[in-house]
Amino acid sequence: MLVGYPPFFHETAYGIYEKILRGVIHWPHTMDRLSKELIKAFLHPDRTKRLGNMIGGPQDVLDHPWFRGVDWDALECCKIKVTFFLHYDLVRLTDEQQAPIIPHTTSLDDTRHFLHLPLPSLEDMPGLVMEESPPPIHQRFEPTIFQFLEF
């Protein structure tokens, strides 16, 4: 979810299952070390060593270095101020809840305030199988393959 796609992606459920069994994750080049460590810890094949499932339980997740700086008590009490919020006419916020920048949108699918980034390269997209072009016709038909051994 950090990069916009799951760690194991395929068009079919069986393909996803095979990738999970292989356990190979294709990381984007821009992903930092702590994010990789967090995801690897959640996906550990041995469930007794999986993050959040050990002796410390969910506290192990909260104590992971990736979450350093998160005030969990303030989050639980909803005391963390919103830093950015898409404002629709349906939502009314108090002055205390107001974000410093509130973009005005015309509809729920108005994306003009989002960055328009280029698509990632094909090598960075998981689950893509590069199709090979078919061989030329003279290489596809090899007459020596079709020998009639019965005659």
CSV table of C-alpha atoms in Angstrom, one decimal:
chain,number,residue,atom,x,y,z
A,1,MET,CA,0.0,0.0,0.0
A,2,LEU,CA,3.0,2.3,0.4
A,3,VAL,CA,3.7,2.2,-3.3
A,4,GLY,CA,0.2,1.7,-4.7
A,5,TYR,CA,0.2,-2.0,-5.4
A,6,PRO,CA,0.3,-5.2,-3.3
A,7,PRO,CA,3.6,-7.1,-2.8
A,8,PHE,CA,2.3,-10.1,-4.7
A,9,PHE,CA,0.3,-9.3,-7.8
A,10,HIS,CA,-1.0,-11.4,-10.6
A,11,GLU,CA,-4.0,-11.6,-12.8
A,12,THR,CA,-5.3,-14.9,-11.3
A,13,ALA,CA,-5.6,-16.1,-7.7
A,14,TYR,CA,-3.4,-19.1,-8.5
A,15,GLY,CA,-0.7,-16.8,-9.8
A,16,ILE,CA,-0.8,-14.8,-6.6
A,17,TYR,CA,-0.6,-18.0,-4.6
A,18,GLU,CA,2.5,-19.1,-6.5
A,19,LYS,CA,4.2,-15.7,-5.9
A,20,ILE,CA,3.4,-15.9,-2.2
A,21,LEU,CA,5.0,-19.4,-2.1
A,22,ARG,CA,8.1,-18.2,-3.9
A,23,GLY,CA,8.2,-15.2,-1.5
A,24,VAL,CA,10.0,-12.9,-4.0
A,25,ILE,CA,9.1,-9.3,-3.7
A,26,HIS,CA,10.0,-6.7,-6.4
A,27,TRP,CA,10.8,-3.5,-4.5
A,28,PRO,CA,10.6,-0.1,-6.2
A,29,HIS,CA,14.0,1.6,-6.5
A,30,THR,CA,12.7,4.5,-4.4
A,31,MET,CA,11.5,2.5,-1.4
A,32,ASP,CA,13.5,3.2,1.8
A,33,ARG,CA,15.0,0.5,4.0
A,34,LEU,CA,12.6,0.9,7.0
A,35,SER,CA,9.6,0.5,4.7
A,36,LYS,CA,11.1,-2.7,3.3
A,37,GLU,CA,11.9,-4.0,6.8
A,38,LEU,CA,8.3,-3.3,8.0
A,39,ILE,CA,6.7,-5.1,5.0
A,40,LYS,CA,9.1,-8.1,5.2
A,41,ALA,CA,8.2,-8.4,9.0
A,42,PHE,CA,4.5,-8.4,8.2
A,43,LEU,CA,5.0,-11.0,5.4
A,44,HIS,CA,7.4,-13.4,7.3
A,45,PRO,CA,6.5,-16.9,6.2
A,46,ASP,CA,6.8,-18.3,9.7
A,47,ARG,CA,3.8,-16.9,11.5
A,48,THR,CA,5.5,-17.3,14.9
A,49,LYS,CA,8.1,-14.8,13.8
A,50,ARG,CA,5.7,-12.4,12.0
A,51,LEU,CA,5.5,-8.8,13.3
A,52,GLY,CA,2.5,-8.5,15.6
A,53,ASN,CA,2.2,-12.2,16.2
A,54,MET,CA,5.1,-12.6,18.6
A,55,ILE,CA,5.2,-12.3,22.4
A,56,GLY,CA,4.9,-8.5,22.2
A,57,GLY,CA,1.8,-8.8,20.1
A,58,PRO,CA,0.5,-5.5,18.5
A,59,GLN,CA,2.9,-3.5,20.6
A,60,ASP,CA,5.7,-4.8,18.4
A,61,VAL,CA,4.1,-3.1,15.5
A,62,LEU,CA,3.7,0.2,17.4
A,63,ASP,CA,7.3,0.0,18.5
A,64,HIS,CA,8.7,-0.6,15.0
A,65,PRO,CA,11.2,2.1,13.9
A,66,TRP,CA,9.0,2.9,10.8
A,67,PHE,CA,6.4,4.4,13.2
A,68,ARG,CA,9.0,6.5,15.2
A,69,GLY,CA,7.5,9.8,16.1
A,70,VAL,CA,3.8,8.7,16.1
A,71,ASP,CA,2.0,9.8,19.2
A,72,TRP,CA,-0.2,6.7,19.6
A,73,ASP,CA,-2.1,8.2,22.6
A,74,ALA,CA,-2.9,11.4,20.7
A,75,LEU,CA,-4.0,9.4,17.7
A,76,GLU,CA,-6.3,7.2,19.8
A,77,CYS,CA,-7.9,10.4,21.4
A,78,CYS,CA,-8.2,12.0,17.9
A,79,LYS,CA,-6.0,14.9,19.0
A,80,ILE,CA,-3.7,14.8,15.9
A,81,LYS,CA,-4.5,17.8,13.7
A,82,VAL,CA,-5.3,17.3,10.1
A,83,THR,CA,-2.5,18.6,7.9
A,84,PHE,CA,-4.4,18.2,4.6
A,85,PHE,CA,-8.0,17.5,3.9
A,86,LEU,CA,-10.1,17.5,0.7
A,87,HIS,CA,-13.0,19.8,1.5
A,88,TYR,CA,-16.4,19.0,0.0
A,89,ASP,CA,-19.6,20.8,0.7
A,90,LEU,CA,-20.8,17.8,2.7
A,91,VAL,CA,-18.0,18.2,5.3
A,92,ARG,CA,-18.0,21.0,7.8
A,93,LEU,CA,-15.0,21.4,10.1
A,94,THR,CA,-14.5,23.5,13.1
A,95,ASP,CA,-11.7,26.1,13.2
A,96,GLU,CA,-9.6,23.8,15.3
A,97,GLN,CA,-9.9,21.0,12.7
A,98,GLN,CA,-9.2,23.2,9.7
A,99,ALA,CA,-6.2,22.3,7.7
A,100,PRO,CA,-3.8,25.0,6.6
A,101,ILE,CA,-4.6,24.4,2.9
A,102,ILE,CA,-8.0,23.2,1.7
A,103,PRO,CA,-8.3,22.7,-2.0
A,104,HIS,CA,-11.7,23.4,-3.4
A,105,THR,CA,-13.0,20.7,-5.6
A,106,THR,CA,-16.0,20.6,-8.0
A,107,SER,CA,-16.8,16.8,-7.5
A,108,LEU,CA,-15.6,13.7,-5.8
A,109,ASP,CA,-13.5,12.7,-8.8
A,110,ASP,CA,-11.8,16.1,-9.2
A,111,THR,CA,-8.1,15.3,-9.3
A,112,ARG,CA,-6.6,18.6,-10.5
A,113,HIS,CA,-4.9,19.2,-7.2
A,114,PHE,CA,-3.0,15.9,-7.4
A,115,LEU,CA,0.5,15.7,-8.8
A,116,HIS,CA,0.5,14.4,-12.4
A,117,LEU,CA,3.5,12.1,-12.2
A,118,PRO,CA,4.7,10.0,-15.1
A,119,LEU,CA,4.0,6.3,-15.0
A,120,PRO,CA,6.7,4.1,-13.5
A,121,SER,CA,8.9,2.2,-15.8
A,122,LEU,CA,7.9,-1.4,-16.8
A,123,GLU,CA,10.7,-2.8,-14.7
A,124,ASP,CA,9.3,-1.2,-11.6
A,125,MET,CA,5.7,-2.5,-12.1
A,126,PRO,CA,5.1,-5.9,-10.4
A,127,GLY,CA,3.3,-8.7,-12.1
A,128,LEU,CA,4.1,-7.7,-15.6
A,129,VAL,CA,5.3,-10.4,-17.8
A,130,MET,CA,7.2,-9.1,-20.8
A,131,GLU,CA,5.9,-10.8,-23.8
A,132,GLU,CA,8.4,-12.0,-26.3
A,133,SER,CA,7.6,-11.4,-29.9
A,134,PRO,CA,6.9,-14.6,-31.9
A,135,PRO,CA,9.7,-15.9,-34.1
A,136,PRO,CA,9.6,-15.1,-37.8
A,137,ILE,CA,7.6,-17.5,-39.9
A,138,HIS,CA,10.7,-19.3,-41.4
A,139,GLN,CA,11.8,-20.2,-37.8
A,140,ARG,CA,8.4,-21.3,-36.7
A,141,PHE,CA,8.1,-24.0,-39.3
A,142,GLU,CA,11.0,-26.5,-39.2
A,143,PRO,CA,10.4,-29.3,-41.7
A,144,THR,CA,12.8,-31.7,-40.0
A,145,ILE,CA,10.5,-31.8,-36.9
A,146,PHE,CA,7.7,-33.4,-38.9
A,147,GLN,CA,9.2,-36.7,-39.9
A,148,PHE,CA,6.9,-39.6,-40.7
A,149,LEU,CA,8.5,-42.4,-38.9
A,150,GLU,CA,5.8,-44.9,-39.7
A,151,PHE,CA,6.7,-45.0,-43.4
